[in-house]
GROMACS .gro file of C-alpha atoms in nm:
model
  258
    1UNK     CA    1   8.154  10.434   2.424
    2UNK     CA    2   7.999  10.716   2.623
    3UNK     CA    3   8.151  10.796   2.962
    4UNK     CA    4   7.947  10.888   3.269
    5UNK     CA    5   8.124  11.091   3.538
    6UNK     CA    6   7.983  11.002   3.881
    7UNK     CA    7   8.005  11.235   4.180
    8UNK     CA    8   7.921  11.082   4.519
    9UNK     CA    9   7.953  11.231   4.867
   10UNK     CA   10   8.010  10.964   5.132
   11UNK     CA   11   8.274  10.697   5.076
   12UNK     CA   12   8.133  10.470   5.347
   13UNK     CA   13   7.765  10.500   5.259
   14UNK     CA   14   7.790  10.547   4.881
   15UNK     CA   15   8.063  10.299   4.782
   16UNK     CA   16   7.816  10.012   4.734
   17UNK     CA   17   7.571  10.241   4.558
   18UNK     CA   18   7.837  10.364   4.317
   19UNK     CA   19   7.954  10.011   4.240
   20UNK     CA   20   7.600   9.888   4.172
   21UNK     CA   21   7.510  10.179   3.946
   22UNK     CA   22   7.840  10.154   3.759
   23UNK     CA   23   7.777   9.785   3.692
   24UNK     CA   24   7.423   9.860   3.577
   25UNK     CA   25   7.538  10.134   3.339
   26UNK     CA   26   7.804   9.906   3.191
   27UNK     CA   27   7.526   9.665   3.094
   28UNK     CA   28   7.386   9.948   2.882
   29UNK     CA   29   7.717  10.016   2.710
   30UNK     CA   30   7.826  10.312   2.925
   31UNK     CA   31   8.169  10.349   3.082
   32UNK     CA   32   8.194  10.511   3.426
   33UNK     CA   33   8.452  10.718   3.607
   34UNK     CA   34   8.414  10.955   3.898
   35UNK     CA   35   8.517  11.089   4.235
   36UNK     CA   36   8.401  11.140   4.591
   37UNK     CA   37   8.324  11.500   4.676
   38UNK     CA   38   8.560  11.689   4.905
   39UNK     CA   39   8.360  11.955   5.087
   40UNK     CA   40   8.627  12.225   5.107
   41UNK     CA   41   8.520  12.512   4.880
   42UNK     CA   42   8.770  12.747   5.045
   43UNK     CA   43   9.047  12.529   4.895
   44UNK     CA   44   8.866  12.499   4.558
   45UNK     CA   45   8.855  12.123   4.617
   46UNK     CA   46   8.568  12.091   4.366
   47UNK     CA   47   8.808  12.201   4.092
   48UNK     CA   48   8.996  11.868   4.097
   49UNK     CA   49   8.676  11.682   4.010
   50UNK     CA   50   8.595  11.922   3.727
   51UNK     CA   51   8.943  11.894   3.579
   52UNK     CA   52   8.925  11.515   3.599
   53UNK     CA   53   8.581  11.511   3.433
   54UNK     CA   54   8.712  11.720   3.145
   55UNK     CA   55   9.030  11.512   3.116
   56UNK     CA   56   8.815  11.196   3.092
   57UNK     CA   57   8.607  11.363   2.819
   58UNK     CA   58   8.297  11.255   3.005
   59UNK     CA   59   7.965  11.281   2.823
   60UNK     CA   60   7.740  11.326   3.128
   61UNK     CA   61   7.777  11.438   3.490
   62UNK     CA   62   7.582  11.213   3.727
   63UNK     CA   63   7.545  11.343   4.083
   64UNK     CA   64   7.437  11.092   4.347
   65UNK     CA   65   7.271  11.312   4.607
   66UNK     CA   66   6.995  11.338   4.863
   67UNK     CA   67   6.820  11.623   5.042
   68UNK     CA   68   7.048  11.606   5.347
   69UNK     CA   69   7.357  11.645   5.131
   70UNK     CA   70   7.209  11.929   4.928
   71UNK     CA   71   7.102  12.111   5.245
   72UNK     CA   72   7.464  12.200   5.325
   73UNK     CA   73   7.549  12.554   5.203
   74UNK     CA   74   7.912  12.458   5.133
   75UNK     CA   75   7.803  12.168   4.911
   76UNK     CA   76   7.545  12.381   4.730
   77UNK     CA   77   7.808  12.646   4.668
   78UNK     CA   78   8.063  12.396   4.539
   79UNK     CA   79   7.813  12.228   4.307
   80UNK     CA   80   7.701  12.566   4.172
   81UNK     CA   81   8.048  12.686   4.078
   82UNK     CA   82   8.136  12.337   3.944
   83UNK     CA   83   7.825  12.347   3.722
   84UNK     CA   84   7.893  12.701   3.600
   85UNK     CA   85   8.253  12.623   3.511
   86UNK     CA   86   8.152  12.297   3.344
   87UNK     CA   87   7.906  12.477   3.120
   88UNK     CA   88   8.168  12.738   3.034
   89UNK     CA   89   8.406  12.463   2.924
   90UNK     CA   90   8.165  12.217   2.762
   91UNK     CA   91   7.864  12.427   2.662
   92UNK     CA   92   7.540  12.518   2.836
   93UNK     CA   93   7.367  12.205   2.704
   94UNK     CA   94   7.609  11.960   2.868
   95UNK     CA   95   7.390  11.692   3.031
   96UNK     CA   96   7.374  11.690   3.410
   97UNK     CA   97   7.168  11.437   3.605
   98UNK     CA   98   7.095  11.438   3.979
   99UNK     CA   99   7.005  11.088   4.093
  100UNK     CA  100   6.845  11.013   4.428
  101UNK     CA  101   6.708  10.710   4.607
  102UNK     CA  102   6.375  10.888   4.670
  103UNK     CA  103   6.380  11.231   4.511
  104UNK     CA  104   6.506  11.585   4.560
  105UNK     CA  105   6.300  11.868   4.705
  106UNK     CA  106   6.543  12.161   4.701
  107UNK     CA  107   6.800  12.187   4.422
  108UNK     CA  108   7.081  12.443   4.412
  109UNK     CA  109   6.969  12.719   4.177
  110UNK     CA  110   7.248  12.668   3.923
  111UNK     CA  111   7.156  12.298   3.899
  112UNK     CA  112   6.794  12.386   3.838
  113UNK     CA  113   6.800  12.268   3.477
  114UNK     CA  114   6.952  11.929   3.563
  115UNK     CA  115   6.749  11.614   3.504
  116UNK     CA  116   6.636  11.462   3.835
  117UNK     CA  117   6.592  11.083   3.842
  118UNK     CA  118   6.489  10.832   4.108
  119UNK     CA  119   6.708  10.522   4.105
  120UNK     CA  120   6.429  10.279   4.195
  121UNK     CA  121   6.237  10.354   3.874
  122UNK     CA  122   6.271  10.087   3.608
  123UNK     CA  123   6.336  10.345   3.335
  124UNK     CA  124   6.637  10.496   3.517
  125UNK     CA  125   6.909  10.333   3.299
  126UNK     CA  126   6.731  10.415   2.974
  127UNK     CA  127   6.697  10.780   3.074
  128UNK     CA  128   7.070  10.800   3.154
  129UNK     CA  129   7.150  10.650   2.812
  130UNK     CA  130   6.919  10.900   2.641
  131UNK     CA  131   7.068  11.199   2.822
  132UNK     CA  132   7.425  11.085   2.751
  133UNK     CA  133   7.351  11.069   2.380
  134UNK     CA  134   7.152  11.388   2.344
  135UNK     CA  135   7.263  11.725   2.478
  136UNK     CA  136   6.981  11.937   2.612
  137UNK     CA  137   6.887  12.237   2.402
  138UNK     CA  138   6.923  12.558   2.599
  139UNK     CA  139   6.885  12.927   2.546
  140UNK     CA  140   7.220  13.091   2.469
  141UNK     CA  141   7.332  13.334   2.738
  142UNK     CA  142   7.479  13.672   2.658
  143UNK     CA  143   7.761  13.622   2.909
  144UNK     CA  144   8.033  13.376   3.010
  145UNK     CA  145   8.091  13.289   3.374
  146UNK     CA  146   8.324  13.042   3.541
  147UNK     CA  147   8.540  13.008   3.851
  148UNK     CA  148   8.913  12.948   3.803
  149UNK     CA  149   9.223  12.921   4.018
  150UNK     CA  150   9.350  12.689   4.287
  151UNK     CA  151   9.427  12.698   4.659
  152UNK     CA  152   9.757  12.886   4.610
  153UNK     CA  153   9.624  13.135   4.352
  154UNK     CA  154   9.288  13.184   4.518
  155UNK     CA  155   8.935  13.178   4.382
  156UNK     CA  156   8.878  13.392   4.071
  157UNK     CA  157   8.545  13.466   3.907
  158UNK     CA  158   8.589  13.508   3.530
  159UNK     CA  159   8.321  13.700   3.341
  160UNK     CA  160   8.284  13.833   2.989
  161UNK     CA  161   8.052  13.876   2.691
  162UNK     CA  162   7.971  13.571   2.481
  163UNK     CA  163   7.954  13.797   2.177
  164UNK     CA  164   7.978  14.166   2.107
  165UNK     CA  165   8.157  14.404   2.342
  166UNK     CA  166   8.120  14.537   2.694
  167UNK     CA  167   8.249  14.881   2.788
  168UNK     CA  168   8.365  14.770   3.130
  169UNK     CA  169   8.231  14.547   3.408
  170UNK     CA  170   8.068  14.589   3.748
  171UNK     CA  171   8.096  14.280   3.970
  172UNK     CA  172   7.960  14.237   4.321
  173UNK     CA  173   7.927  13.974   4.596
  174UNK     CA  174   7.672  13.923   4.872
  175UNK     CA  175   7.677  13.713   5.189
  176UNK     CA  176   7.895  13.428   5.308
  177UNK     CA  177   8.162  13.665   5.446
  178UNK     CA  178   8.276  13.703   5.085
  179UNK     CA  179   8.489  13.992   4.972
  180UNK     CA  180   8.670  14.096   4.655
  181UNK     CA  181   9.038  14.171   4.705
  182UNK     CA  182   9.181  14.197   4.352
  183UNK     CA  183   9.065  14.245   3.994
  184UNK     CA  184   9.224  14.205   3.652
  185UNK     CA  185   9.144  14.201   3.281
  186UNK     CA  186   9.305  13.978   3.021
  187UNK     CA  187   9.252  13.703   2.763
  188UNK     CA  188   8.986  13.448   2.853
  189UNK     CA  189   9.095  13.104   2.970
  190UNK     CA  190   9.402  13.204   3.171
  191UNK     CA  191   9.473  13.438   3.458
  192UNK     CA  192   9.679  13.730   3.322
  193UNK     CA  193  10.033  13.778   3.449
  194UNK     CA  194   9.998  14.154   3.405
  195UNK     CA  195   9.697  14.378   3.375
  196UNK     CA  196   9.621  14.743   3.305
  197UNK     CA  197   9.294  14.863   3.453
  198UNK     CA  198   9.101  15.162   3.326
  199UNK     CA  199   8.918  15.376   3.581
  200UNK     CA  200   8.919  15.098   3.841
  201UNK     CA  201   8.675  15.136   4.130
  202UNK     CA  202   8.653  14.950   4.459
  203UNK     CA  203   8.408  14.929   4.747
  204UNK     CA  204   8.092  15.020   4.557
  205UNK     CA  205   7.760  14.941   4.724
  206UNK     CA  206   7.469  14.815   4.515
  207UNK     CA  207   7.125  14.761   4.664
  208UNK     CA  208   6.900  14.499   4.505
  209UNK     CA  209   6.581  14.459   4.705
  210UNK     CA  210   6.689  14.369   5.057
  211UNK     CA  211   7.032  14.249   4.948
  212UNK     CA  212   7.341  14.466   4.952
  213UNK     CA  213   7.627  14.382   4.717
  214UNK     CA  214   7.984  14.502   4.759
  215UNK     CA  215   8.118  14.563   4.411
  216UNK     CA  216   8.430  14.653   4.215
  217UNK     CA  217   8.441  14.784   3.860
  218UNK     CA  218   8.663  14.867   3.563
  219UNK     CA  219   8.599  15.038   3.230
  220UNK     CA  220   8.822  14.824   3.010
  221UNK     CA  221   8.658  14.715   2.685
  222UNK     CA  222   8.593  14.340   2.674
  223UNK     CA  223   8.524  14.137   2.361
  224UNK     CA  224   8.435  13.768   2.333
  225UNK     CA  225   8.804  13.675   2.371
  226UNK     CA  226   8.853  13.874   2.690
  227UNK     CA  227   8.759  13.821   3.052
  228UNK     CA  228   8.726  14.022   3.369
  229UNK     CA  229   8.874  13.842   3.670
  230UNK     CA  230   8.781  13.913   4.032
  231UNK     CA  231   8.955  13.734   4.316
  232UNK     CA  232   8.702  13.653   4.585
  233UNK     CA  233   8.768  13.529   4.938
  234UNK     CA  234   8.492  13.329   5.102
  235UNK     CA  235   8.182  13.171   4.949
  236UNK     CA  236   7.931  13.435   4.841
  237UNK     CA  237   7.564  13.348   4.864
  238UNK     CA  238   7.510  13.524   4.533
  239UNK     CA  239   7.698  13.736   4.281
  240UNK     CA  240   7.596  14.023   4.059
  241UNK     CA  241   7.754  14.150   3.738
  242UNK     CA  242   7.675  14.374   3.442
  243UNK     CA  243   7.851  14.575   3.172
  244UNK     CA  244   7.977  14.901   3.322
  245UNK     CA  245   7.720  15.177   3.349
  246UNK     CA  246   7.656  15.483   3.562
  247UNK     CA  247   7.280  15.430   3.539
  248UNK     CA  248   7.142  15.351   3.884
  249UNK     CA  249   6.856  15.153   3.728
  250UNK     CA  250   7.068  14.927   3.504
  251UNK     CA  251   6.978  14.561   3.453
  252UNK     CA  252   7.219  14.314   3.614
  253UNK     CA  253   7.267  13.937   3.612
  254UNK     CA  254   7.228  13.787   3.960
  255UNK     CA  255   7.338  13.427   4.022
  256UNK     CA  256   7.246  13.257   4.354
  257UNK     CA  257   7.526  13.018   4.454
  258UNK     CA  258   7.376  12.843   4.758
   0.00000   0.00000   0.00000
């Protein structure tokens, strides 16, 4: 039996909605589990939901949202890093559905490829069943990105090549009072206990259009089993990263997080 992981945002307003949708999905042979969102990104509260989703071996992430909820920068940020880390763990084609009573006008950028459904439509259950049983095909990315850590360890952005090798990393943050305060390199999947950094740099300034990114960098070689870790305080509006280069016109990956 396929399992649907439901994320809702308001215990008082959404409890009845969650119960009704869970009962409906069970009629279609789908089990449901889930959690109510805790809007505390500074404590990495979203991480508990992600860990529980993975522990339940859920087959689809169903987000019960509306425009008012998705207008909050803290919620948008939390959903973005949740989605990025989910894809890193379960694959970029893992099915994500945003379900609304009326519709959604402004989705967080990193949820842009999610399926958006309106609950009043008669075909809603059938579309959930279809998405749970068929992962969406997606273009493979040349990088890995996820957010790891916990309240005590802090928020760490983990980046590395999906294949091949990088000759170092440049990583930067913009907005949201965010700042990098530590960096490390080690095996992917776990924060390293010790690290040796090659030609580490701090406090770089990168200008992209009207946005200024504060960046750190190292020149360690990274393969597909390695990761660069940057500890970031605050909730950046966007991040930037690229394999290390001294070329001022190098191409970088920019991910909006709110």
